[in-house]
Amino acid sequence: MKGGYFGRVLWVDLTRREARVEPLDAQMAHDYIGGRGLGTRLLYDLLPPATDPLSPANPLIFATGPLNGTAAPLSGRCEIVTRSPLTGTVLASNSGGRFAVDLKQTGLDALVIEGAADAPCVLWIDGEAIELRDATHLWGLDTHQTTERLLAETHPRAGVACIGPAGERGVLYASVMNDRDRAAGRGGAGAVMGAKRLKAVVVHGEGRTPIADAAAFDAAREEARTAIGEAPVTKDALKEFGTAVLVNLINEYGGLPTRNFQEGFFPDAVSVSGETMKETIFERSVACAACPVACGRATRTARRSGEGPEYETIWALGPMCGVRDLEAVAEANYVCNEMGFDTITAGSTIACAMELWERGAFDEATRAQVRAELGTELRFGNAQAILRCVEGIGRREGFGALLAEGSARLAARFGHPELSMSVKGLELPAYDPRAFRAMALAFATSPRGACHLRAYMIGPEAMATPGSIDRFSTAGKAALVRLYQDLSAAIDSLGLCIFTCFALNPDHYAHLLAAVTGEEWTTEALLAAGERIWNLERLFNLREGFSRQDDTLPWRILHQALPGGHSKAQAVTELEAMLDAYYQARGWDAAGRPTPSTLARLGLA
Amino acid sequence: MSEETFRLPLVTFPPDALVEIVEWLTPARLASFLDVTDLKADTQPPKIKKMVDWATRYGCASICVNPVEVDTLPVLLRGTAVKECYVVDFPLGKSPIAMKAAQAAQVVAQSRAVRGEGPGHVELDMVINVGRFKSDPSYARDEIAAVVEAADGEHVKVIIRSAELTDAEIVSACRVAQEAGAHFVKNSTGMDAFGALPDHIRLMRDAVGPAMGVKAAGGIRDAIDVVRLIYAGALSPELRTPERFRIGTSGPIAILSSLGWLKQAPRAWAEAGVIPCTVCPSNYTAKQRRELRELYMQRCRLCPHRAYRKDKDF
């Protein structure tokens, strides 16, 4: 391996308290690139079918990409791969900050954690030295406290990825937090880590990612930096307002899900917009490793300070719950980060509970419990209720324990499964699919459940990147979704941020990968690798019993038209036809299974 | 406007034609159409240098700037194939004819003196006096002819500010420019009610025929925009040369980068289409005079795509 990889994978068995370094399979690295792809391949090979995600047999895999630790722009993403306890699907969840670089600098390409410890522990990797330390004194601490303590106990410049109380107590959408406020948020990797009684992974090293062709890499990096520096989204919008710039934009399209997707237009959106944030709680921009964009926001309310909220969080804890109080949203976000759980699922689950409350679906005992614990009614627009709910979720106590299961389980428990706005059990993010047809198809077919990052079709459907298309049409969308899904799989495997696709095109990524590895990488080969990863994720889900019936959208999206806003009267009535076209574009049969020829073409037969 | 006289603007595009254009385009061909432009009041030397770097690296047609840059731009472009392009009487076009001609003559003379490479490296984008043109097209013919003469053989592009003209006036302005000896017609300053929309570019191409250049400018941000404009203004392959078709843009890098996306799935991008109103002149009425606004609104009411406008839901 000439560049991009150290060729080393660390295997840690927590049950046996053993660790070993093994060579990275060069062919596997080539076929799956790294990050999400490499992690998924390892998971697929390791995990017996139908394994309980919270059992010791479910591995937790940290995987870097070949561009982590290089000067490639926005190359600070680390992937965590496991089977999701929330959805039962394959789960790849990534985060920014510096942890990916810190992990790479230990000289490791990936870290595979198996088994479960019999007592709380911390994995401390300092270059070649690997140590499992007792973490009894850390158990129960929040993610900020844990990080501070571990930095004091290990190395002040170490990278810390840890769980908070939510992960320890099995909140099904607990996140793994690194650099204090960066979340591998979706799907519950933090709960898997908690089940292993692994409080944190701490890494430090001095290794430098090898670059095979330095001159070619400099040229590719400069090409990418120029594009990022000149694209309107990355040079202006994200830099100035962070991701919250989307609040007003998506609301104007009538696609900002409001009050549990009952509407697509939030009249008070400006109160929680990026523009308002900049004038009120914004303190400074925060950047991940090697990122010139700096879309992160450090903020301060009248009572507290912290990081966030970004767009999805603003929406989930704001308009989705009918809340227009930006300070309350920010403070709820701080709690989510400190306790360590996903803001999207949390907000969507609270919104689901609010609708259940307003529809009278809770039994009297539950209503009394909620009143007693929250000290208020669980109605849309109640910011105080949001704050009480996130505190309860983090502790997984009382009504919070019900919310900690996610909206699908909550809605089913109270007899209204249709009120869970989720796909495959994962809650939809902040784009109403009724306003964006390609996004609808992307949500329905995402392997980890509804996810905007598996194919960010909002780019062409709302942000005119790389160009404007008709957001209500279904024509051409199957092939476009496939293109975005394959490229996103590759981006996640390279170790890059998905926001690069606001500026770069598929050729840029191939140039960077070819230069760092010294191998020949055409754009077609890169997309084929992405397609291989996507199909492997599909095979994983099929093995676990998922099928075409799971490639769907919430009842409300399919059957209830939006009542107002600039997507008024829209519902996704064409999903089945879109799925047919999509499966055909993918080389899958009508049931959504990759055909033998597709598998053979991708080397997956 | 009766239904008989209603004209559906060019707002839908046959996928096959767009696919053909995408497949024909390469980064080099695309760059060859681009006039890399910055006409802001606060433009400073580092930006000019950056534009020169882009234009020379990718092989763009020209750098289009305000006339004041004629003291430095020729030096930066000396030895390259990239042309200098200066706007004349920009953006309103309200100076007397003699002043326009004098500005043109001075810019050409100074550029040649500084660059030292003889004629053929300068282009002038002049703005017509739209107000005078509306009442007396011969006035526009005179001012264009004066600038063409002052340009001493350098190419002149005539900005007609199509957003302020009726269909008939667009056609008339184009023909006047052609009669006066200009080399290109150009739709917009980039500061008008709207920028380059395929419908007006098609009108302009149809008016001047294949022997003259058409330049689209204003709000062109990506390769999909360019492909639609090529369909409108350079559908015939022989028109796809920098002598017959240009794109004015302040964002060449984003345009070139986005071509890479189109290349991966040209048919899907073409079939996905665009919401018709977003590329229709009738959608941009806020800054227009009442007469034009009413004309456009009337057209809207007769349009088969009017459902999009019902709640302005796009």
Coordinates of C-alpha atoms in Angstrom, one line a residue, chain A residues 222-223 226-227 229-232 252-253 460 464 466-473 475-477 479-480 483-484 487 501 503-509 523-524 527 565-568 570, chain B residues 27 47 50 54 57-58 221-225 228 250-254 256-265 267-276 278 308 310-314:
Chain A
E222 CA -5.6 22.8 -4.9
E223 CA -8.2 22.0 -7.5
T226 CA -10.5 26.4 -5.5
A227 CA -13.8 24.8 -6.1
G229 CA -13.6 28.5 -2.2
E230 CA -15.7 29.6 -5.2
A231 CA -19.0 27.6 -4.8
P232 CA -21.8 29.8 -3.4
E252 CA -40.0 29.1 1.8
Y253 CA -40.3 26.0 -0.3
P460 CA -30.3 20.1 -6.8
A464 CA -29.4 24.8 -7.2
P466 CA -25.0 21.6 -9.0
G467 CA -28.0 23.0 -10.8
S468 CA -31.8 23.4 -10.4
I469 CA -34.2 20.6 -11.2
D470 CA -38.0 20.4 -10.9
R471 CA -38.5 19.3 -7.3
F472 CA -42.1 18.0 -8.0
S473 CA -41.2 15.9 -11.0
A475 CA -38.7 12.0 -14.1
G476 CA -35.0 11.2 -14.0
K477 CA -35.0 11.1 -10.2
A479 CA -31.0 7.7 -11.7
L480 CA -30.0 10.9 -9.9
L483 CA -25.8 8.7 -8.6
Y484 CA -25.9 10.6 -5.3
L487 CA -21.0 9.1 -4.6
C501 CA -20.5 17.9 -2.8
A503 CA -18.6 22.4 -4.6
L504 CA -16.8 19.3 -6.0
N505 CA -17.9 17.0 -8.7
P506 CA -17.2 13.2 -8.9
D507 CA -14.0 13.8 -10.8
H508 CA -12.5 15.8 -7.9
Y509 CA -12.9 12.9 -5.5
T523 CA -14.4 8.5 -11.7
E524 CA -16.2 5.5 -13.0
L527 CA -18.6 5.4 -8.4
G565 CA -47.0 26.9 2.0
H566 CA -45.3 26.7 -1.3
S567 CA -45.8 22.9 -1.6
K568 CA -49.5 23.1 -0.9
Q570 CA -48.5 17.9 -2.5
Chain B
P27 CA -14.5 21.4 -19.7
K47 CA -9.7 39.5 -7.6
K50 CA -7.5 35.5 -9.5
W54 CA -8.8 31.0 -13.7
R57 CA -5.8 27.8 -16.5
Y58 CA -9.1 26.7 -18.0
R221 CA -24.4 29.8 -12.1
D222 CA -24.0 26.3 -13.3
A223 CA -23.6 24.0 -16.2
I224 CA -27.2 23.1 -16.4
D225 CA -28.0 26.8 -17.0
R228 CA -30.2 25.3 -21.5
S250 CA -18.8 35.8 -12.3
G251 CA -18.7 32.1 -11.2
P252 CA -16.7 30.2 -13.8
I253 CA -15.4 27.7 -11.3
A254 CA -18.8 26.6 -10.1
L256 CA -17.0 24.2 -14.7
S257 CA -17.3 22.0 -11.6
S258 CA -21.0 21.3 -12.1
L259 CA -20.3 20.0 -15.6
G260 CA -18.7 17.0 -13.9
W261 CA -22.1 16.1 -12.3
L262 CA -23.9 16.4 -15.6
K263 CA -21.4 14.1 -17.3
Q264 CA -22.3 11.3 -15.0
A265 CA -26.0 11.0 -15.7
R267 CA -30.2 11.8 -19.4
A268 CA -31.3 11.9 -15.8
W269 CA -30.4 15.6 -15.4
A270 CA -32.2 16.3 -18.7
E271 CA -35.3 14.4 -17.8
A272 CA -35.5 15.9 -14.3
G273 CA -36.3 19.2 -16.0
V274 CA -36.7 22.5 -14.4
I275 CA -39.8 24.3 -13.0
P276 CA -40.9 26.3 -16.1
T278 CA -38.0 29.7 -12.8
Y308 CA -47.1 26.4 -10.8
K310 CA -51.3 29.3 -8.5
D311 CA -49.6 29.3 -5.1
K312 CA -46.3 30.3 -6.6
D313 CA -45.3 26.9 -5.3
F314 CA -41.8 26.5 -6.7

